[in-house]
Amino acid sequence: MKKVTTKTLIEMKRNGEKIAMLTAYDFIIAKLLDEAGIDVILVGDSLGNVFQGHKTTLPVTLEDMIYHTKAVCRGVKRAMVVVDMPFLTYQVSVEEAVKNCGRVLKETCAEAVKLEGGSEIVEVVKKLTSIGIPVMGHLGLTPQSIHKFGGYDVRGVDEKEAEKILNDAMALEQAGAFAIVLEKIPSELAKQITKSLSIPTIGIGAGPHCDGQVLVVYDMLGLFEEFKPKFVRRYAELSKLIKNAFENYIQDVKSGKFPDESESY
Ligand code: KIV
């Protein structure tokens, strides 16, 4: 069993081997993912939506991310662990970004950070990578900018925005990023970006041509039912199963069927 590293991912792209990434926020899911053979576990700030119940990812704090990453780390042996840096922990200044990203690597087992944005964060990416902190970029629909976008529409549809996303991807590679998440952009644009870069692209709602794919684990397990974007494929319907188990338990307790003698001392 060989640990997945930034080097592994770049080799996978070179060899045409697809990268499988999913999010995790806790020990049990991380352990199951690792045992199943996932390549990368992202401790996503999507935990703000699916774990904490917020409407956006903006309220998530650095402390939240460190807490969840520590839990994830206890379940992981092989997968690479990447941590999403929350809103305002890397945008204020290069110094603050170094301090906050450095804290994540010092206090958890995380091997890289993920930052949203393009040309605006290039100086931060340069500094972080120069001091040994690997950076995964994130372009397209960047949820921390949701109020600027005014909704969760597909990004990069018009020519000008598509060109900016492509230029940003190249700028991030130049600055030292080892991979880039492309979220909710047209498949053809993702294909063009993937072809233009020597680092891997990981798509979410960006079509089949990316070097890898990522989904939010609660979405693909059918646990998060508030809404289902078109790009989510459900591999299980866990919320139905769990609700059913809860209902059966409640019924058994109320009717006196649980516990029975075999479950008693
Ligand atoms: O926060 C997150 O889970 C993410 C993925 C959706 C890429 O950024």
XYZ file of C-alpha atoms and ligand atoms in Angstrom:
273
model
C 0.000 0.000 0.000
C 1.652 3.194 -1.192
C 0.600 6.578 0.153
C -0.884 8.884 -2.457
C 1.104 12.103 -2.822
C 1.149 15.120 -5.141
C 3.709 13.198 -7.208
C 1.344 10.214 -7.539
C -1.428 12.452 -8.902
C 0.799 14.062 -11.517
C 2.025 10.588 -12.569
C -1.591 9.407 -12.794
C -2.346 12.220 -15.229
C 0.733 11.343 -17.259
C -0.363 7.685 -17.409
C -3.975 8.518 -18.248
C -5.200 7.005 -14.958
C -8.276 8.789 -13.560
C -8.164 10.268 -10.048
C -11.073 9.520 -7.671
C -11.692 12.121 -4.968
C -14.563 12.475 -2.469
C -15.144 14.677 0.544
C -15.151 13.472 4.168
C -15.733 15.264 7.442
C -15.423 12.485 10.022
C -13.492 9.372 11.063
C -15.921 6.645 9.926
C -16.543 7.949 6.396
C -12.823 8.670 5.946
C -11.937 5.105 7.025
C -14.514 3.581 4.644
C -13.270 5.762 1.775
C -9.650 4.860 2.455
C -10.435 1.136 2.667
C -12.407 1.381 -0.599
C -9.310 2.774 -2.327
C -10.131 6.461 -2.837
C -7.113 8.465 -4.077
C -7.832 11.830 -2.454
C -10.028 12.808 0.498
C -11.055 16.449 0.533
C -12.113 17.891 3.854
C -14.345 20.329 2.003
C -15.812 23.501 3.415
C -19.020 22.045 1.957
C -19.258 20.778 5.538
C -20.779 24.207 6.175
C -23.802 23.118 4.086
C -24.109 19.381 4.600
C -22.744 18.966 8.134
C -23.474 22.285 9.849
C -26.686 23.112 7.944
C -25.667 26.607 6.783
C -26.989 28.037 3.497
C -23.445 28.813 2.246
C -19.851 27.846 3.059
C -19.027 31.369 4.277
C -19.548 30.808 8.038
C -17.042 27.912 8.206
C -14.021 28.727 10.384
C -10.406 27.588 10.409
C -11.077 25.910 13.768
C -13.954 23.927 12.185
C -11.671 22.724 9.380
C -8.896 21.694 11.777
C -11.369 19.851 14.030
C -12.898 17.871 11.130
C -9.531 17.193 9.500
C -8.147 15.712 12.724
C -11.121 13.291 12.808
C -10.648 12.383 9.122
C -6.921 11.818 9.617
C -7.539 9.115 12.232
C -9.279 7.017 9.556
C -6.799 7.410 6.701
C -3.731 5.343 5.811
C -3.356 5.576 2.025
C -5.364 8.448 0.563
C -4.000 11.961 0.247
C -5.823 14.370 2.579
C -6.509 17.873 1.224
C -8.113 20.621 3.304
C -10.299 23.414 1.999
C -9.192 26.741 3.410
C -12.320 28.620 4.527
C -13.394 32.079 3.403
C -11.077 34.898 4.559
C -8.273 32.658 5.798
C -6.109 33.197 2.685
C -7.503 36.250 0.858
C -6.475 39.039 3.283
C -2.682 38.864 2.881
C 0.095 36.477 1.928
C 1.292 36.524 5.571
C -2.100 35.470 6.926
C -2.420 32.775 4.261
C 0.978 31.337 5.239
C 0.064 31.388 8.928
C -3.353 29.767 8.429
C -2.349 27.167 5.831
C 0.772 26.411 7.868
C -1.398 25.810 10.943
C -3.493 23.258 9.040
C -0.413 21.305 7.983
C 1.185 21.568 11.440
C -1.872 20.554 13.473
C -3.397 17.846 11.230
C -2.193 15.084 8.901
C -3.285 17.104 5.846
C -0.825 17.079 2.983
C -2.210 19.990 0.983
C -4.643 22.884 1.043
C -7.285 23.872 -1.507
C -7.857 27.541 -2.321
C -10.612 29.072 -4.465
C -9.708 31.675 -7.077
C -7.379 32.489 -9.951
C -5.178 35.515 -10.673
C -6.287 37.155 -7.369
C -4.515 34.444 -5.325
C -1.492 33.756 -7.515
C 0.928 35.509 -5.135
C -0.416 33.442 -2.221
C -0.027 30.204 -4.207
C 3.558 31.143 -5.165
C 4.495 31.814 -1.547
C 2.808 28.693 -0.154
C 4.361 26.359 -2.707
C 7.781 28.009 -2.286
C 7.747 27.142 1.422
C 6.539 23.577 0.887
C 2.777 23.827 1.262
C 1.140 22.067 -1.707
C -1.843 23.914 -3.176
C -4.847 22.564 -5.072
C -6.651 25.321 -6.995
C -10.420 25.640 -7.503
C -11.952 27.491 -10.479
C -15.337 27.892 -12.127
C -18.179 27.948 -9.637
C -16.304 28.850 -6.464
C -18.883 28.653 -3.639
C -17.087 31.212 -1.436
C -17.962 33.823 -4.125
C -21.635 32.871 -4.230
C -22.823 36.379 -3.352
C -20.762 37.822 -6.217
C -22.208 35.262 -8.682
C -25.726 35.655 -7.294
C -26.512 31.942 -7.672
C -25.212 28.487 -8.509
C -25.336 28.836 -12.321
C -22.804 27.194 -14.651
C -19.687 29.397 -14.985
C -17.550 30.009 -18.081
C -20.448 29.897 -20.510
C -19.654 33.216 -22.198
C -16.402 33.560 -24.086
C -14.908 36.210 -21.805
C -15.417 34.215 -18.611
C -14.282 30.986 -20.289
C -11.047 32.727 -21.327
C -10.500 34.028 -17.785
C -10.951 30.536 -16.312
C -8.455 29.083 -18.816
C -5.937 31.868 -18.095
C -6.438 31.446 -14.349
C -5.795 27.705 -14.650
C -2.521 28.348 -16.456
C -1.542 31.035 -13.911
C -2.189 28.618 -11.027
C -0.044 25.936 -12.666
C 2.734 28.499 -13.213
C 2.459 29.557 -9.565
C 3.066 25.968 -8.451
C -0.390 24.421 -7.869
C -0.292 20.604 -8.145
C -3.942 20.135 -9.240
C -7.049 22.202 -9.954
C -10.709 21.518 -9.170
C -13.016 22.692 -11.976
C -16.549 23.169 -10.731
C -19.676 23.498 -12.878
C -18.189 24.653 -16.179
C -18.970 23.407 -19.699
C -17.465 20.061 -20.571
C -15.642 21.465 -23.636
C -13.970 24.199 -21.554
C -12.852 21.612 -18.985
C -11.446 19.521 -21.843
C -9.476 22.477 -23.185
C -8.091 23.318 -19.726
C -7.210 19.672 -19.052
C -5.305 19.491 -22.354
C -3.470 22.763 -21.669
C -2.119 21.762 -18.236
C 0.454 19.235 -17.126
C -1.103 19.129 -13.636
C -4.353 17.184 -13.130
C -7.827 18.712 -13.269
C -10.488 17.297 -10.949
C -14.017 17.965 -12.161
C -17.312 18.413 -10.368
C -20.034 19.153 -12.865
C -17.324 19.716 -15.473
C -17.864 16.669 -17.680
C -15.897 13.491 -18.385
C -12.674 14.946 -19.832
C -11.077 16.003 -16.526
C -8.227 13.927 -15.099
C -10.315 13.075 -12.055
C -13.707 13.575 -10.455
C -14.919 14.739 -7.051
C -18.343 14.742 -5.397
C -19.596 15.743 -1.980
C -19.875 12.431 -0.147
C -23.292 13.176 1.431
C -24.653 13.950 -2.070
C -23.429 10.729 -3.685
C -24.636 8.665 -0.719
C -28.103 10.201 -0.964
C -27.813 11.639 2.542
C -28.239 15.295 1.602
C -31.685 15.691 0.068
C -32.281 19.469 0.122
C -31.459 19.680 -3.589
C -29.705 17.524 -6.198
C -27.671 19.240 -8.902
C -27.657 17.503 -12.313
C -23.991 16.523 -11.907
C -24.602 14.454 -8.758
C -24.929 10.724 -9.294
C -26.356 8.966 -6.243
C -24.628 5.666 -5.503
C -26.902 4.956 -2.526
C -30.116 6.239 -0.978
C -28.896 6.339 2.601
C -31.295 8.887 4.022
C -34.259 6.614 3.179
C -32.469 3.624 4.726
C -31.493 5.553 7.859
C -34.943 7.061 8.361
C -36.437 3.590 8.029
C -34.033 2.230 10.663
C -34.950 5.089 13.027
C -38.676 4.478 12.529
C -38.269 0.740 13.202
C -36.242 1.464 16.357
C -38.841 3.936 17.663
C -41.636 1.432 16.975
C -39.715 -1.387 18.745
C -39.011 0.771 21.815
C -42.609 1.981 22.048
C -44.062 -1.517 21.610
C -41.604 -3.034 24.087
C -39.988 -5.270 21.400
C -36.554 -3.784 22.088
C -34.588 -4.950 23.982
C -35.452 -8.649 24.298
C -33.880 -11.177 26.681
C -30.924 -11.897 24.323
C -30.044 -8.214 24.433
C -30.262 -8.038 28.229
C -27.944 -9.088 31.132
O -16.120 22.068 -0.358
C -16.139 21.116 -1.143
O -16.610 20.011 -0.855
C -15.571 21.332 -2.482
C -15.821 20.303 -3.517
C -17.221 20.335 -3.945
C -14.887 20.404 -4.640
O -14.960 22.328 -2.703
